[in-house]
Short mmCIF file of C-alpha atoms in Angstrom, two decimals:
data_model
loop_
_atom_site.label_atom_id
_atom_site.label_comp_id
_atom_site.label_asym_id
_atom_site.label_seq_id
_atom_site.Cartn_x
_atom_site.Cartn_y
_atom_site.Cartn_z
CA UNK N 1 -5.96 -18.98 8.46
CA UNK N 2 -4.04 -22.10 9.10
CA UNK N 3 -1.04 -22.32 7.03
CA UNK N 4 -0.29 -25.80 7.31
CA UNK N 5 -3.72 -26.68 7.00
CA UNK N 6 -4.05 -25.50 3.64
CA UNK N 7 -0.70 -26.98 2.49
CA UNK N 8 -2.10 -30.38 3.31
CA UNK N 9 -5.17 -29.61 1.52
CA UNK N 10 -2.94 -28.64 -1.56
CA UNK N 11 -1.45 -32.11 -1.27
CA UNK N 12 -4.48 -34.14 -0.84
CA UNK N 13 -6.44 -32.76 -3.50
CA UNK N 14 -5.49 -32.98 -7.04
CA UNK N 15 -8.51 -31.15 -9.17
CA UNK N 16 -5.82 -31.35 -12.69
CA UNK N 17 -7.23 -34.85 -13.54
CA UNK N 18 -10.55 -33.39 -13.20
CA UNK N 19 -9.86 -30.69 -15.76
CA UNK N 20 -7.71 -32.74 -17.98
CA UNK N 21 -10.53 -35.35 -18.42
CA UNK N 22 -12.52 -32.55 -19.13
CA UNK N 23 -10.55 -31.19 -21.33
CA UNK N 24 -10.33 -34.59 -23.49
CA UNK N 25 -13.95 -35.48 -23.69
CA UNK N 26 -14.83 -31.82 -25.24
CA UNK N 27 -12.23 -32.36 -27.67
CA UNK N 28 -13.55 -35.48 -28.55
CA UNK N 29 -17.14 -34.61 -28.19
CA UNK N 30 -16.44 -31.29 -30.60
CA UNK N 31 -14.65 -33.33 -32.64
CA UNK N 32 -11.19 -31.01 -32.45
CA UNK N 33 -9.02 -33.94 -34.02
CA UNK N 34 -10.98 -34.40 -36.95
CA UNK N 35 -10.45 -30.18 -37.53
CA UNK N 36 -6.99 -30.08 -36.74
CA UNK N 37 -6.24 -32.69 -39.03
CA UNK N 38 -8.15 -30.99 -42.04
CA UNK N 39 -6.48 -27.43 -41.10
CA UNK N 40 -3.30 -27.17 -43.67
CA UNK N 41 0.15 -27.03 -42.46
CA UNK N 42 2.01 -24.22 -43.28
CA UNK N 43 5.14 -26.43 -43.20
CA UNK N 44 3.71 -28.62 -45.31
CA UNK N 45 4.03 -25.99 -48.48
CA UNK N 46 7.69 -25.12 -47.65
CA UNK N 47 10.12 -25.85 -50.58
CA UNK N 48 11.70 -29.16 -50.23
CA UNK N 49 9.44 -29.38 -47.09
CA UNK N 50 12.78 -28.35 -45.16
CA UNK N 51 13.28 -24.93 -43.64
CA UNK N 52 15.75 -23.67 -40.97
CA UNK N 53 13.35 -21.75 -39.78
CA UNK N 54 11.15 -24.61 -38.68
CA UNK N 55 13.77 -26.97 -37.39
CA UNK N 56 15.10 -24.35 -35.39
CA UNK N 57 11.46 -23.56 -34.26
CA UNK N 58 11.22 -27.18 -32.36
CA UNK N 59 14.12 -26.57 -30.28
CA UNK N 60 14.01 -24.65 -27.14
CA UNK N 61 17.69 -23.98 -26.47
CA UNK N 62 18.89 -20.62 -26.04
CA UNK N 63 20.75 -18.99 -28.63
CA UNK N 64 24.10 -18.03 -28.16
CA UNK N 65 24.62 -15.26 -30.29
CA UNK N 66 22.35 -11.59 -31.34
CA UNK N 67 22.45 -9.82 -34.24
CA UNK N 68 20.45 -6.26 -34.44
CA UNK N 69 17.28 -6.07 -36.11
CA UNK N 70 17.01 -4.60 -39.52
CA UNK N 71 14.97 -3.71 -42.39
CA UNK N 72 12.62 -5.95 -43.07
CA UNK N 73 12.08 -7.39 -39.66
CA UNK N 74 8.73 -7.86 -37.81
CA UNK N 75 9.27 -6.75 -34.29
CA UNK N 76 6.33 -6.81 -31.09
CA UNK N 77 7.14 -5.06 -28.50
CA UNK N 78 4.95 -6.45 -25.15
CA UNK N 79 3.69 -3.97 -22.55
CA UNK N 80 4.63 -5.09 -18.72
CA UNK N 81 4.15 -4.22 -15.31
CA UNK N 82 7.31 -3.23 -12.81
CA UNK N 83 8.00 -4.21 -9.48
CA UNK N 84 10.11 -3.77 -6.94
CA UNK N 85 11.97 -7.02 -6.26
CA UNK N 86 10.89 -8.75 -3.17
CA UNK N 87 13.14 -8.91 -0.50
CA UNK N 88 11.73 -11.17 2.11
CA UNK N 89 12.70 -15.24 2.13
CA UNK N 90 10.63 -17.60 -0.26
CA UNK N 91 8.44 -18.62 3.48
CA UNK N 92 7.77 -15.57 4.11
CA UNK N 93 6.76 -14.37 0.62
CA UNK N 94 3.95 -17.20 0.09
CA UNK N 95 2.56 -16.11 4.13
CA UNK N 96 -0.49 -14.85 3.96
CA UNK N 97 0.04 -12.14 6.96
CA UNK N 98 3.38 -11.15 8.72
CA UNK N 99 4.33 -8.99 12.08
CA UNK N 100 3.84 -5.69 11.78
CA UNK N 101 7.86 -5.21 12.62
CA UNK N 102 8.28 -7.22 9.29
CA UNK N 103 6.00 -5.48 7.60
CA UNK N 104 8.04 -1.83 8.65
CA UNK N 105 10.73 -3.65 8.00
CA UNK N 106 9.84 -4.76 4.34
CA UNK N 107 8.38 -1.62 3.54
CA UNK N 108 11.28 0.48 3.99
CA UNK N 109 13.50 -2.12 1.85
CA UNK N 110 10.97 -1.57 -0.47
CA UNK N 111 11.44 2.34 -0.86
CA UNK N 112 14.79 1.91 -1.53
CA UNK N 113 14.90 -1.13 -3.91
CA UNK N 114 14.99 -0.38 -8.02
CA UNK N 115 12.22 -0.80 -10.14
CA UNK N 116 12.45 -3.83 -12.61
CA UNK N 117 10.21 -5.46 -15.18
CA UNK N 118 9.98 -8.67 -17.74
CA UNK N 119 10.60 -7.33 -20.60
CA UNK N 120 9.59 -9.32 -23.80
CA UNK N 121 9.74 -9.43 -27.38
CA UNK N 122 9.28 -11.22 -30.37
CA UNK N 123 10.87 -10.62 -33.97
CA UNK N 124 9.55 -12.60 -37.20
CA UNK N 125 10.59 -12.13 -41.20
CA UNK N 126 8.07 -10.32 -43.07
CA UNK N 127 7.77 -12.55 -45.91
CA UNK N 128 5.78 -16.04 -45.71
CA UNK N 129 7.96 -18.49 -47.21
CA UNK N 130 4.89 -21.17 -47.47
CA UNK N 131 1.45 -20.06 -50.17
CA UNK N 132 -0.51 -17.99 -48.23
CA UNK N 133 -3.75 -18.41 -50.58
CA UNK N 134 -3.42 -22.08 -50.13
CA UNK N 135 -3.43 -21.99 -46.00
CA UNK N 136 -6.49 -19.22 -46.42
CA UNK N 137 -8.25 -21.28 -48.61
CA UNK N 138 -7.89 -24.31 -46.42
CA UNK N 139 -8.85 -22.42 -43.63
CA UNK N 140 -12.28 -21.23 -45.58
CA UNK N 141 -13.05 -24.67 -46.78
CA UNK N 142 -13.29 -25.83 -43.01
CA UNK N 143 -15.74 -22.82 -42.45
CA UNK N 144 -17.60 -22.76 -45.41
CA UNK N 145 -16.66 -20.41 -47.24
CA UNK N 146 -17.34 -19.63 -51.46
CA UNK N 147 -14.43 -18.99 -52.88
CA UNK N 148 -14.63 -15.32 -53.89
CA UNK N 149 -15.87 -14.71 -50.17
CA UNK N 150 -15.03 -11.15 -48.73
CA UNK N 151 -13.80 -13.02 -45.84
CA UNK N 152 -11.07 -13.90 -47.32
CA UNK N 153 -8.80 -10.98 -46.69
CA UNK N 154 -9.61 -10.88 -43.02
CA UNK N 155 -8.31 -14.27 -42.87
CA UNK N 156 -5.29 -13.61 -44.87
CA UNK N 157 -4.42 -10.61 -42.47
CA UNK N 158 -5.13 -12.12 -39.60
CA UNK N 159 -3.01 -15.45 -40.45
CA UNK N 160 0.03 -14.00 -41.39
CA UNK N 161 1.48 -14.27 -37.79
CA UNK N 162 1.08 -17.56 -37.58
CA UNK N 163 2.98 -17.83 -41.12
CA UNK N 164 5.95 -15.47 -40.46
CA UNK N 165 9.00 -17.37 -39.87
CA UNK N 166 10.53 -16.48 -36.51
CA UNK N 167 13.82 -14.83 -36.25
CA UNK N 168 16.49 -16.20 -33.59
CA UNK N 169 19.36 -14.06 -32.15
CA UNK N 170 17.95 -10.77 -32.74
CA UNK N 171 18.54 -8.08 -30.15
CA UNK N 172 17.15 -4.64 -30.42
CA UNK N 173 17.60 -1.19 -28.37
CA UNK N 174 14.65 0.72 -27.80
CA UNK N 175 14.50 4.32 -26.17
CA UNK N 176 11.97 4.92 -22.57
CA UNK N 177 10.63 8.17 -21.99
CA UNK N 178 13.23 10.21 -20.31
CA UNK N 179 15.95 9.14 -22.35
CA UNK N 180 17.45 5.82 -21.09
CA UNK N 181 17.92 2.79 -23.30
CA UNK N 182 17.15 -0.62 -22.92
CA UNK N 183 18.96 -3.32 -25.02
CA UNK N 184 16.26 -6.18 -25.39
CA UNK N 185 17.33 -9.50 -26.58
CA UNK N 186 18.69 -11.98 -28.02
CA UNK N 187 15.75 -13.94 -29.28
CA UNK N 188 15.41 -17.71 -28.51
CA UNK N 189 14.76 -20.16 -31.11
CA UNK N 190 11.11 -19.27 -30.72
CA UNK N 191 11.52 -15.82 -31.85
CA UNK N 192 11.02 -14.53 -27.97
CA UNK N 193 13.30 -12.82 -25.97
CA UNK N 194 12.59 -12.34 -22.48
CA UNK N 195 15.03 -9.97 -20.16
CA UNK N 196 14.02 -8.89 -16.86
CA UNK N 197 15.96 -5.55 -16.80
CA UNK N 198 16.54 -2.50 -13.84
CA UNK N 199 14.23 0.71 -14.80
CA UNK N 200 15.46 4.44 -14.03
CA UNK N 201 12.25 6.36 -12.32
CA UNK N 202 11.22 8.93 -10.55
CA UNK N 203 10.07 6.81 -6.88
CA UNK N 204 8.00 9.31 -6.25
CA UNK N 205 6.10 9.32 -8.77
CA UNK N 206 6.48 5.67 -10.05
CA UNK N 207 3.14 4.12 -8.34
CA UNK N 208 0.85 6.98 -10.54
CA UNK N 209 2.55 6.26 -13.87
CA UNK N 210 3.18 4.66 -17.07
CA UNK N 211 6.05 4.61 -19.15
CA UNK N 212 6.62 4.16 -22.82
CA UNK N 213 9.45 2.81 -24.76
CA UNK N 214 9.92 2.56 -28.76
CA UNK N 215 12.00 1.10 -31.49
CA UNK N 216 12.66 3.06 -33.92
CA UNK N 217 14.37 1.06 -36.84
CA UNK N 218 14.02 2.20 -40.36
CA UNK N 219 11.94 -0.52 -41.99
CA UNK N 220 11.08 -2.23 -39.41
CA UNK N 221 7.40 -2.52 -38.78
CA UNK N 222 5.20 -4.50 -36.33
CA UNK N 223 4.39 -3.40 -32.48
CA UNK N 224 6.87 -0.95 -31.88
CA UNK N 225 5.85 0.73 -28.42
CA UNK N 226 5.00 -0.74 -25.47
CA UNK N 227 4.05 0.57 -22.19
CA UNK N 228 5.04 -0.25 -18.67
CA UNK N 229 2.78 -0.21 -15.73
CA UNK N 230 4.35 0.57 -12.20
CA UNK N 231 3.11 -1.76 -9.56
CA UNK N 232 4.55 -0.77 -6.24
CA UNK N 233 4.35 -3.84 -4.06
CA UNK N 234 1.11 -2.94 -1.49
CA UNK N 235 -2.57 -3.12 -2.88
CA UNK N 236 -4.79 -4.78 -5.21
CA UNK N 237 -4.65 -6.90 -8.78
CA UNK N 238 -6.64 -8.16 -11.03
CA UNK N 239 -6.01 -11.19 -13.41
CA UNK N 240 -8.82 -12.08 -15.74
CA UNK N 241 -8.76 -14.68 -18.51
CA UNK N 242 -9.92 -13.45 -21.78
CA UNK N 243 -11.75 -16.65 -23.78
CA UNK N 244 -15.10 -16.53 -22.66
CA UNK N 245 -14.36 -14.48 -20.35
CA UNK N 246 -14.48 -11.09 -21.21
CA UNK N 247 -13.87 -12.16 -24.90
CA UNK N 248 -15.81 -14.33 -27.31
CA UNK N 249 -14.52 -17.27 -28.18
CA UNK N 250 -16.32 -20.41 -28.03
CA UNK N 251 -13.13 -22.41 -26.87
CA UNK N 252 -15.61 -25.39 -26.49
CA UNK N 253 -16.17 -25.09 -30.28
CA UNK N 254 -13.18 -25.52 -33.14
CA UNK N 255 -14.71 -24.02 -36.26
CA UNK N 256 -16.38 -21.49 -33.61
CA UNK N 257 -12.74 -20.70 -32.42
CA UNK N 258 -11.65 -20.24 -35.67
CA UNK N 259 -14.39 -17.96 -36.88
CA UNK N 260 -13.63 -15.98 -34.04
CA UNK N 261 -10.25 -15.58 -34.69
CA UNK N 262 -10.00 -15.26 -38.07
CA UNK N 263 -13.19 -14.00 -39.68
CA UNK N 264 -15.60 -12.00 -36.83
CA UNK N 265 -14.67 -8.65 -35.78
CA UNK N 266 -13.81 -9.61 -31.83
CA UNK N 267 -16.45 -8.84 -29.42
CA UNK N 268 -16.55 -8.68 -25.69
CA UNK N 269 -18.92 -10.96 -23.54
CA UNK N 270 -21.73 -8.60 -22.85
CA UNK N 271 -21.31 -6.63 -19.86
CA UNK N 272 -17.72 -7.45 -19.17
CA UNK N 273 -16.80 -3.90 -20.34
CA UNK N 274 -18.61 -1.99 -17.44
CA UNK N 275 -17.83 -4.21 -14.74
CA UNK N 276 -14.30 -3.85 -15.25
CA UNK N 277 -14.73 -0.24 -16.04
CA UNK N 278 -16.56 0.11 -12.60
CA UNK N 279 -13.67 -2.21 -10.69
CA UNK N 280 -11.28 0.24 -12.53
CA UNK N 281 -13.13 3.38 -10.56
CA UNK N 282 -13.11 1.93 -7.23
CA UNK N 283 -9.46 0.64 -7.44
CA UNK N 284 -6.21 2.72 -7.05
CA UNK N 285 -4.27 4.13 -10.53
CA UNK N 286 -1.35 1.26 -9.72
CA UNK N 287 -3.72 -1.30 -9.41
CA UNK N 288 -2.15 -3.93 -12.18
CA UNK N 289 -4.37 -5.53 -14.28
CA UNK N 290 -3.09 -8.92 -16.05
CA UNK N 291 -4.85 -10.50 -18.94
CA UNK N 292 -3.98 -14.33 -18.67
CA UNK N 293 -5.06 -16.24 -22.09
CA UNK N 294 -4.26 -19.81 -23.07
CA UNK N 295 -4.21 -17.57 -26.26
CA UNK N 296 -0.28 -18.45 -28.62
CA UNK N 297 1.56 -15.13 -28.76
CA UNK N 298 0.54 -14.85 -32.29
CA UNK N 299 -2.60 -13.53 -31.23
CA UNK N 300 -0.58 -10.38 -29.38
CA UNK N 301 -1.32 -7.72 -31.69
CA UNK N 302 -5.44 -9.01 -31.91
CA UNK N 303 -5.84 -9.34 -28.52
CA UNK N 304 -4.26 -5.87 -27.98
CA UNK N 305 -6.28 -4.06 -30.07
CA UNK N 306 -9.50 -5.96 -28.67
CA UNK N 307 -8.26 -4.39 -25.11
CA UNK N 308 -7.53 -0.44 -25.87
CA UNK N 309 -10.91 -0.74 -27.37
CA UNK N 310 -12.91 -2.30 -24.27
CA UNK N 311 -10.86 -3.03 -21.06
CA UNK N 312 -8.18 -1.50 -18.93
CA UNK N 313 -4.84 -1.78 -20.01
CA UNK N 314 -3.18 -4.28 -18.52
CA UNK N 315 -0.13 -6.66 -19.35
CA UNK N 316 -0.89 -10.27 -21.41
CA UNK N 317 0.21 -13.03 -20.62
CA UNK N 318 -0.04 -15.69 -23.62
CA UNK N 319 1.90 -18.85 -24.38
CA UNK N 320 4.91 -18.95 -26.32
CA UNK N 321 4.61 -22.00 -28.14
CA UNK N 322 2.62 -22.86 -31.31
CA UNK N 323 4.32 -20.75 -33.77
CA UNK N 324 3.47 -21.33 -37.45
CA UNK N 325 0.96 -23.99 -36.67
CA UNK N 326 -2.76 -23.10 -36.67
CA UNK N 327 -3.68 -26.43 -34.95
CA UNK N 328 -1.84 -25.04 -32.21
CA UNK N 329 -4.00 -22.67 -32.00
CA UNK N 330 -6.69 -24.94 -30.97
CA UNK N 331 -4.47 -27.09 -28.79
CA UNK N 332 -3.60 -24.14 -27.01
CA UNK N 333 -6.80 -23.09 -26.10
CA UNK N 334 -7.96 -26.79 -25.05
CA UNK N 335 -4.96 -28.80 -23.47
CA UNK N 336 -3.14 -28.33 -20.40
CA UNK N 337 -4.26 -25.03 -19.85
CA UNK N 338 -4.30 -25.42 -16.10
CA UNK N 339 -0.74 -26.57 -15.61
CA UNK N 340 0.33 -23.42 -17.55
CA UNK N 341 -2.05 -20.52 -16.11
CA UNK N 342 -1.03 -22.34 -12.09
CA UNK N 343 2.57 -21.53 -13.61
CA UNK N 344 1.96 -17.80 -14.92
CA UNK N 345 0.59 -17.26 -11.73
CA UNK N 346 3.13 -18.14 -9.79
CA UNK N 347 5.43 -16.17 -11.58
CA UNK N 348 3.02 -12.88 -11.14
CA UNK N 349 2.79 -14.14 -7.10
CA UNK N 350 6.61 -13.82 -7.37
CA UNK N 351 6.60 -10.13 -8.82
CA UNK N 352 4.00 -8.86 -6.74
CA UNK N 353 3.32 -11.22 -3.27
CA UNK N 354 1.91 -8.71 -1.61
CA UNK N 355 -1.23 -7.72 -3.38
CA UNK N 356 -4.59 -8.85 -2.59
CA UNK N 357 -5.88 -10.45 -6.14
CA UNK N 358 -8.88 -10.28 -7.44
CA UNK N 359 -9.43 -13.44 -10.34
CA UNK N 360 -11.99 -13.47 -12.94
CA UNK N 361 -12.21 -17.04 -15.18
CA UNK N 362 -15.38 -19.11 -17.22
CA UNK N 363 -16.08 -22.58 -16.80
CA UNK N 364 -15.25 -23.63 -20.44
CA UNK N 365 -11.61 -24.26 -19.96
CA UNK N 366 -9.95 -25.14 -16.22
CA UNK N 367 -10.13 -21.86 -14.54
CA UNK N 368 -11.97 -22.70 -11.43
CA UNK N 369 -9.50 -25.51 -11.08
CA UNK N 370 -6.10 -23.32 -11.90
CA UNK N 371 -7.52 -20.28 -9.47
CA UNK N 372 -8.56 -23.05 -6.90
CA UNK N 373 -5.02 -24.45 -6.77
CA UNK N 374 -2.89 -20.89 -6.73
CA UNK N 375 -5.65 -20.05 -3.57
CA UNK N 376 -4.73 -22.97 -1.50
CA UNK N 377 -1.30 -22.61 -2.49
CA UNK N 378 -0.61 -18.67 -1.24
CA UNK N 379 -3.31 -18.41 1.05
CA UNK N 380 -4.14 -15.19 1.66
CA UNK N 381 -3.09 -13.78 -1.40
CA UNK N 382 -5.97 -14.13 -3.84
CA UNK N 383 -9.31 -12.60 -2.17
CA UNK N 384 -11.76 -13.18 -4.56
CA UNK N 385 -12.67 -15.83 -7.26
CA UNK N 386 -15.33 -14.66 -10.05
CA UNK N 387 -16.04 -17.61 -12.50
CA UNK N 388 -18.39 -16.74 -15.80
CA UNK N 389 -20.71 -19.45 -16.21
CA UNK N 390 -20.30 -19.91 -19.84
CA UNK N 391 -24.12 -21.58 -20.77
CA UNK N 392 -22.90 -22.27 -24.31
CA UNK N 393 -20.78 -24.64 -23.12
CA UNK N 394 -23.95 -26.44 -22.39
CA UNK N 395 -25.12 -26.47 -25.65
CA UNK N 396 -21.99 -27.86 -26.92
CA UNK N 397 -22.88 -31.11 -24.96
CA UNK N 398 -20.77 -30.53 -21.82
CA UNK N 399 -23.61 -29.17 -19.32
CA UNK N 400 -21.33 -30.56 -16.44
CA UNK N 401 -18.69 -27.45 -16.91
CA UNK N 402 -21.43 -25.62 -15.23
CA UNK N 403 -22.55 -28.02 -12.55
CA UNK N 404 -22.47 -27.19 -9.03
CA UNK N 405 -20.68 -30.70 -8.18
CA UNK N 406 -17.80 -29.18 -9.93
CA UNK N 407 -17.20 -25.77 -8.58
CA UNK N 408 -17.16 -27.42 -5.13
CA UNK N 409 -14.27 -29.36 -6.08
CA UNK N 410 -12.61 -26.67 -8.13
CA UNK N 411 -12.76 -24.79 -4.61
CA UNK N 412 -12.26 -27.44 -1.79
CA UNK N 413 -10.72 -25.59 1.19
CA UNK N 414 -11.59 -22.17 -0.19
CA UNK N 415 -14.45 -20.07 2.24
CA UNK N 416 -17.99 -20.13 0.22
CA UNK N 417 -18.13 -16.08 0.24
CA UNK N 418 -14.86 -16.55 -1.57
CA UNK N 419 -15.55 -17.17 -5.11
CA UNK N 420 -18.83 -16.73 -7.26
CA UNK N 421 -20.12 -18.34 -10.33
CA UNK N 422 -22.03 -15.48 -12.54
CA UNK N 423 -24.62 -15.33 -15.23
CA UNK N 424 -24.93 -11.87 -15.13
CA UNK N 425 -21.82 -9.40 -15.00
CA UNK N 426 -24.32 -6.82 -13.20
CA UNK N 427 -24.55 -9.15 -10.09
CA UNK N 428 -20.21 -8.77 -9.79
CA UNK N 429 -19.49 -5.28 -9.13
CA UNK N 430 -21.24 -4.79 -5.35
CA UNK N 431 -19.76 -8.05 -4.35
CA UNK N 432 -16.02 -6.03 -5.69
CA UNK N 433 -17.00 -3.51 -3.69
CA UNK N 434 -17.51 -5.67 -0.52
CA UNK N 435 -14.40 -7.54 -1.04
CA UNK N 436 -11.98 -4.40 -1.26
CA UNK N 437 -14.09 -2.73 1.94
CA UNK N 438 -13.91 -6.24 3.33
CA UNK N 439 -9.51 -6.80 2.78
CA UNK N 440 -8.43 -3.30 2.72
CA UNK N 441 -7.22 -3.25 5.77
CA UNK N 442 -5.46 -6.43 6.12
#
């Protein structure tokens, strides 16, 4: 494959305005500013209208100080995958084949360079400081709801994350399998603190297993394990979106995304479940799996339970924006969503350059155009392209998400017998198998 070749085409062809016009005219067309406007603002009910909280929520400095959690705190604890950091130069990193010197070379780096992993989480107050019954009942007006309705407390439970106030400069310590300790924080002014941190393990052993951690805090509730994944730097990957991908959403559709959310019990997309259960059987046990949702972190502990029930684990990968607003829930889901997935993966590309990746997407938000841009930016690197043809989206009044004019532009450059737009989840898992038969060796 040409390198150079490809960069041009990267530079020539700009499929973002293509999926930000998109992106628009279903808003408009589903009429997501009329909903948004009619959803009720949790800041709105604040005393005074003024909180701390939510002043400190719109900036995005660092803070500067930690304080240890305590009673009464809402911690989430994110699982992760570890890596070995990557010791070639940037060029040679985003190569899509090297010498086979280099590749000795790298490889025995690689055996003697730690494990690491982002690790990432997020700590709210456990007490809404807005009226929760007013922001459920505004939400139930919208969808119709009497109201007595039993739906009701589903929405209250599942809203309260969104309502929590955040809670900035809080570091925690949590205790890995083993015995070692890892000192997590501070939290930004978004209530998220991210530390990419050395891990103690076994090398031997590391590419076969997981590894738990847990905070154990008197009165302190929320997520409090995670799991990390070790991802030694050779094989396969898999990142999937999950809205309409493997999980029902109907992001074309704002009272459908917020029945979803807040009412339904979450369901996958029909046969979703036992493709990626057969990809699971014909992949190695460190083959990472990365959920990548346009989906706020709010949604962590929803979307989490919604995977151990039906899909491999795997680490998320959500947005960290949009707290205490539920209209950014539905911004989330519909606006620049391409810009930030081509970011996440580059940051995954930078973990784990290496791997041959394997992408699954839908055609109601920008996938094809996101995975089409990270291809032709590190050829070689993604394999595969499988894009769920979403026919609601159709319905909606957008029938041109699924057109074949617009896959072909999505995937300018890319070979033909590299992607695949799907109906039917049955049709995917021979064409997996011909891809990893196909790139195993290279």
């Amino acid at each position: 494959m040409d390198n150079n070749n490809n960069k041009d085409q990267v530079l020539d062809f700009i499929p973002s305005e293509v999926a930000k016009e998109m992106q628009l005219r279903t808003r408009k067309h589903a009429k997501f500013d009329e909903i948004e406007k009619k959803l009720p603002d949790p800041r709105a009910s604040v005393p005074y209208g003024f909180s701390i909280s939510n002043v400190l929520n719109e900036m995005s400095i660092r803070v500067p100080f930690s304080k240890a959690i305590a009673k009464g705190d809402i911690v989430w604890l994110f699982d992760n995958t570890a890596y070995k950091q990557q010791q070639q130069s940037p060029s040679a990193s985003s190569s899509s084949s090297s010498s086979s010197a280099q590749g000795d070379h790298d490889n025995n780096n690689n055996n003697n360079t730690p494990w690491q992993a982002e690790f990432i989480m997020a700590v709210f107050e456990d007490e809404p400081k807005c009226k929760v019954t007013d922001i459920v009942a505004g939400i139930a007006s919208i969808l119709g709801l009497a109201d007595e309705a039993e739906e009701l407390k589903t929405i209250e439970q599942r809203l309260l994350p969104f309502l929590w106030d955040i809670r900035a400069g809080r570091a925690a310590t949590v205790s890995q399998q083993g015995g070692s300790e890892l000192k997590l924080g501070p939290s930004g002014l978004n209530g998220i603190s991210t530390n990419v941190l050395p891990l103690v393990h076994d090398a031997e052993k590391a590419s076969h297993h997981t590894k738990k951690a847990t905070c154990d805090v008197e009165g302190v509730g929320g997520v409090l394990s995670m799991e990390t994944h070790f991802a030694g730097p050779e094989g396969w990957g898999i990142i999937s979106d999950i809205d309409d991908t493997i999980k029902i959403t109907t992001t074309s559709d704002p009272v459908g995304i917020l029945k979803e959310t807040f009412i339904n019990q979450p369901r996958p997309v029909p046969g979703m479940p036992e493709l990626y259960a057969g990809i699971k059987s014909l992949l190695p046990r460190d083959t990472p799996w990365f959920y990548l949702s346009a989906s706020p972190y709010n949604l962590y502990p929803f979307l989490k339970g919604f995977r151990d029930e039906h899909f491999p684990q795997g680490t998320f990968i959500l947005r960290d924006s949009s707290w205490k607003t539920i209209t950014g829930l539905l911004s989330s889901l519909t606006m620049g969503t391409e810009e930030y997935k081509v970011d996440r993966m580059k940051k995954v590309h930078g973990w784990l350059p290496r791997r041959k990746l394997i992408v699954f997407g839908d055609s109601t938000q920008s996938d094809p155009e996101a995975y089409g841009e990270i291809y032709r930016m590190f050829p070689g690197w993604i394999r595969m392209i499988f894009i769920r043809k979403d026919t609601d989206s159709a319905a909606i009044g957008l029938a041109e998400k699924n057109e074949p004019q617009r896959f072909e532009k999505a995937f300018t450059g890319i070979p033909r017998d590299a992607w695949h737009v799907f109906e039917d989840p049955d049709e995917c898992l021979d064409l997996v198998k011909n891809v990893i038969q196909k790139h195993s060796s290279s």
